[in-house]
């Protein structure tokens, strides 16, 4: 399978056409999406002159391939265009929002790992006991409870009833690090709960597979204490696929933040794209989807790298 | 890893109460908005929520009070010429913009001309009758009109009447909206898109004795439940648009107060009368059918069931509370028998049609209640829920038979009527056109004589009743939730939050 640099180079080569396809789809969706941006932009009064002006200004009447060509040309110069609703550069908007969502995603991942992995290990080691069943039940709940519902319930309990955490909003960590964590505590937990459930189930089954493997039987036969067997031998091997899964889930979190950010009024990627879609702010939608796709590709690459590094068979 | 999380959580526990207790202690007023405003340029802005923020930044020539009466703001006096085509306004002396420039007749001329000529101006349609603006002296400005246009003064109570610093506007061009410079009580500090807009007290404001907070932070919180939760937890001091279903919760909370006002706008059911093929149905062609629909609806029950009776049922383009409501034509009582009879006369005893409905739970509930009421008169109304932007486009294209749509309303009744009912108007999606109606609407907007205007609107209302291009259903109520610590809040029917007089008590 070759060396590490060759592996990375090959993966990046594959990423380019993927991005191209994504850009086509983004533009294609614009054709399918009903609703005229000029009508919306004209505002409540819908002055025909304003509508005509908006069409011309944003070249909405041009054929789609002309708009696409324009976009790609500007993209190659590092310009993602301008938001037609906010009159700000899309690149600038994304730069400020991406950090917020990335922080939210990372904190969510911390919650997910902190809850999901230990729960999975306990469930596997104490298979078919009350521990296992409890973990599975909570995991099922984590998967099936809708984020917005959990979010509102947490706000009502922790903010309104107890007054412990701010109900919504975002504070920059540079401005106020403690306030930043307080603002993100609930949303990251809500967002992480679903991932925690996925990680729990995967950790459990990976652990079970490993615990049934021959070398574990050997270890036990040598008379090693069960704790030592689990920690030294089983855990390390079982966690390899879990790490990979984690990296991919991080990408999913970037996309999954949409609802959570909406509920907690966090000015991140999710809110940006929701507002952009409702306002038919195409430049923003295109920019956000493209950057998300890029993030996804990079995270997948990282996941593969980890796999490549920890699994000698991949190196052939 | 685990320890880090415990640490983070412990830190956030400590931080929570500190943040929650924060709001009252400083002289910062925190206002929760239901949406994120668009660009903050008075000439190109278009959202309602943006107007709430403008209230603290940009003073207008005139304002309205809670009884919808025009009152002075930057203009102190105004007079019409005899032919009603010339308006002379006296300006308030010693008023400064945030950049220290004087607010004078030249600035008024500049701002109005910008509204009229700036590419993409959304104000042009509101004041397009203006042909010339003349600086008579530094504190007097004269405005010439092509035709008499009574609603002009009312237009000046909104963005068209906002006066910008010419120096700043020239320097910033189309970026003016990213840091507007006006002559309001607060000056711009910063904006983080979708997060907050911060403004700070302007030391040289002409009415500074009425301004008590050092700063105002506007925060968009889209979800009504979460917005209220922020108010309950003390993170916000004032929230706009409390949901009707949450009104009880605010009333019961002894740390909160509820303030309300009936809106200037309405929600109605519009019909496609002449916009393409979908108008060629009994519903579009026969006013008896549309009349039957009105008679099949009980507006009071609708208000009771959907809004706990908190909104205002109404059958006209203004609410029954408005001085422009035609009292001789109140909402008819529900009459299913008569409705059925009308349908029979029109030859469609089993009427069936589809109504478009912009998505949103409030709309859906209203439409379903009406659906059930119509059913009892033998009318089958199918509902087609479409997302707002799509519904707008369908309406403009004539791709609808009936359409549930609201209007935020204007201070002058002309703003609620003209654009929907006159033959050439921009928002007349159903292409309703009756020359008689046009004649009365023109008459009403061309005179400043209140009696004559009212008489013209009565005639127009009669024609509307006969033609029934739209069934008006109800007028929403603006509900504001505020901390009992906040004093001096008044809610005028335009739904804006005026900061003058607001103080922590």
CSV table of C-alpha atoms in Angstrom, one decimal, chain A residues 33-36 39-50 53-54 82 84-88 93 97 110-111 113-114 118 152 155-156 158-160 163-172 175-176 178-179 181-183 185 262-268 271-273 275-280, chain B residues 1-2 4-5 8-9 11-20 36-39 46-47 119-126 159 174-175 178 191-196 219-223 225-226 228-230 232-233 235 255 387-390 392-393 395-396 406-410 419 426-427 429:
chain,number,residue,atom,x,y,z
A,33,UNK,CA,-35.0,25.4,-4.4
A,34,UNK,CA,-38.2,27.3,-5.0
A,35,UNK,CA,-38.6,30.9,-3.9
A,36,UNK,CA,-37.2,34.0,-5.5
A,39,UNK,CA,-38.8,38.8,-3.9
A,40,UNK,CA,-37.6,38.2,-0.4
A,41,UNK,CA,-34.9,40.9,-0.6
A,42,UNK,CA,-37.3,43.5,-1.8
A,43,UNK,CA,-38.9,43.3,1.6
A,44,UNK,CA,-42.4,43.4,2.7
A,45,UNK,CA,-43.4,46.1,0.3
A,46,UNK,CA,-42.0,44.2,-2.7
A,47,UNK,CA,-41.4,47.3,-4.8
A,48,UNK,CA,-41.1,46.1,-8.4
A,49,UNK,CA,-38.1,48.5,-9.0
A,50,UNK,CA,-36.3,47.0,-6.0
A,53,UNK,CA,-32.6,46.0,-9.2
A,54,UNK,CA,-31.8,43.0,-7.0
A,82,UNK,CA,-20.9,38.5,-0.5
A,84,UNK,CA,-26.9,39.5,-0.1
A,85,UNK,CA,-28.8,39.8,3.2
A,86,UNK,CA,-26.0,41.0,5.5
A,87,UNK,CA,-23.8,42.7,3.0
A,88,UNK,CA,-20.7,41.1,4.4
A,93,UNK,CA,-18.8,35.3,8.1
A,97,UNK,CA,-18.8,31.2,12.7
A,110,UNK,CA,-15.5,15.5,25.0
A,111,UNK,CA,-18.9,14.8,26.5
A,113,UNK,CA,-16.2,10.3,24.8
A,114,UNK,CA,-16.4,10.9,28.5
A,118,UNK,CA,-16.6,4.2,29.8
A,152,UNK,CA,-35.4,23.1,25.9
A,155,UNK,CA,-32.9,25.2,29.6
A,156,UNK,CA,-36.1,25.1,31.6
A,158,UNK,CA,-30.8,24.5,34.6
A,159,UNK,CA,-31.5,28.1,33.6
A,160,UNK,CA,-35.0,28.9,34.6
A,163,UNK,CA,-30.5,29.6,37.5
A,164,UNK,CA,-27.1,27.8,37.1
A,165,UNK,CA,-26.4,28.3,33.4
A,166,UNK,CA,-27.2,30.9,30.9
A,167,UNK,CA,-30.2,29.9,28.8
A,168,UNK,CA,-28.7,30.8,25.5
A,169,UNK,CA,-26.1,32.8,23.6
A,170,UNK,CA,-22.4,32.6,23.2
A,171,UNK,CA,-19.4,34.3,24.9
A,172,UNK,CA,-16.0,34.3,23.3
A,175,UNK,CA,-13.4,37.6,26.3
A,176,UNK,CA,-14.5,35.4,29.2
A,178,UNK,CA,-15.5,30.8,32.2
A,179,UNK,CA,-18.6,32.4,30.6
A,181,UNK,CA,-17.8,27.2,29.1
A,182,UNK,CA,-21.0,28.1,30.9
A,183,UNK,CA,-22.6,29.1,27.6
A,185,UNK,CA,-22.1,23.4,28.7
A,262,UNK,CA,-30.9,27.3,16.7
A,263,UNK,CA,-32.3,26.3,20.1
A,264,UNK,CA,-29.5,27.8,22.1
A,265,UNK,CA,-29.1,30.9,19.9
A,266,UNK,CA,-25.4,30.1,19.3
A,267,UNK,CA,-24.0,32.2,16.4
A,268,UNK,CA,-22.3,29.3,14.6
A,271,UNK,CA,-27.6,29.2,12.5
A,272,UNK,CA,-25.8,30.8,9.6
A,273,UNK,CA,-27.0,28.2,7.1
A,275,UNK,CA,-30.9,31.8,8.1
A,276,UNK,CA,-29.2,31.7,4.7
A,277,UNK,CA,-31.6,29.0,3.4
A,278,UNK,CA,-34.7,30.8,4.6
A,279,UNK,CA,-33.5,34.1,3.0
A,280,UNK,CA,-32.3,32.4,-0.2
B,1,UNK,CA,-9.8,13.6,29.9
B,2,UNK,CA,-12.5,12.9,32.5
B,4,UNK,CA,-10.9,18.0,32.4
B,5,UNK,CA,-14.6,17.6,31.9
B,8,UNK,CA,-15.1,22.4,33.0
B,9,UNK,CA,-18.5,21.5,34.4
B,11,UNK,CA,-16.4,26.0,36.4
B,12,UNK,CA,-19.6,26.4,34.5
B,13,UNK,CA,-21.7,25.8,37.6
B,14,UNK,CA,-19.8,28.6,39.4
B,15,UNK,CA,-20.2,30.9,36.4
B,16,UNK,CA,-23.9,30.4,36.0
B,17,UNK,CA,-25.3,32.4,38.9
B,18,UNK,CA,-22.7,35.1,38.2
B,19,UNK,CA,-23.9,35.6,34.7
B,20,UNK,CA,-27.6,35.4,35.7
B,36,UNK,CA,-31.8,38.6,13.5
B,37,UNK,CA,-32.1,42.0,11.8
B,38,UNK,CA,-30.9,42.5,8.2
B,39,UNK,CA,-28.5,45.3,7.2
B,46,UNK,CA,-36.4,45.7,5.2
B,47,UNK,CA,-37.0,43.7,8.4
B,119,UNK,CA,-29.5,52.0,-5.8
B,120,UNK,CA,-31.7,49.4,-4.3
B,121,UNK,CA,-33.4,51.8,-1.9
B,122,UNK,CA,-36.4,50.2,-0.3
B,123,UNK,CA,-37.8,53.6,0.7
B,124,UNK,CA,-38.4,55.0,-2.7
B,125,UNK,CA,-41.8,53.4,-3.1
B,126,UNK,CA,-42.9,54.9,0.2
B,159,UNK,CA,-37.3,54.4,8.2
B,174,UNK,CA,-23.2,51.0,0.8
B,175,UNK,CA,-21.4,49.9,4.0
B,178,UNK,CA,-22.5,48.1,9.2
B,191,UNK,CA,-22.5,43.8,15.8
B,192,UNK,CA,-21.8,40.2,15.8
B,193,UNK,CA,-24.0,38.7,13.1
B,194,UNK,CA,-26.8,36.5,14.6
B,195,UNK,CA,-25.5,37.1,18.1
B,196,UNK,CA,-25.8,40.7,19.3
B,219,UNK,CA,-29.9,39.6,21.1
B,220,UNK,CA,-31.8,37.6,18.6
B,221,UNK,CA,-33.3,34.5,20.2
B,222,UNK,CA,-35.5,32.8,17.6
B,223,UNK,CA,-37.3,30.3,19.7
B,225,UNK,CA,-39.8,29.4,24.6
B,226,UNK,CA,-36.1,30.0,24.8
B,228,UNK,CA,-38.9,33.6,27.5
B,229,UNK,CA,-36.6,31.3,29.4
B,230,UNK,CA,-33.9,34.0,29.1
B,232,UNK,CA,-37.2,34.2,33.4
B,233,UNK,CA,-33.6,33.5,34.2
B,235,UNK,CA,-30.4,37.1,31.3
B,255,UNK,CA,-40.9,39.0,38.7
B,387,UNK,CA,-42.2,27.5,3.3
B,388,UNK,CA,-42.5,31.3,3.4
B,389,UNK,CA,-40.1,32.2,0.5
B,390,UNK,CA,-41.8,29.7,-1.7
B,392,UNK,CA,-44.4,34.4,-1.7
B,393,UNK,CA,-43.2,33.3,-5.1
B,395,UNK,CA,-48.5,34.1,-4.8
B,396,UNK,CA,-46.7,36.5,-7.1
B,406,UNK,CA,-50.4,38.5,7.2
B,407,UNK,CA,-49.3,42.1,6.9
B,408,UNK,CA,-47.4,44.0,9.6
B,409,UNK,CA,-49.4,47.2,9.1
B,410,UNK,CA,-48.7,50.8,8.7
B,419,UNK,CA,-50.8,48.1,-2.0
B,426,UNK,CA,-47.3,45.6,-6.1
B,427,UNK,CA,-48.8,43.2,-3.6
B,429,UNK,CA,-51.3,39.0,-5.9
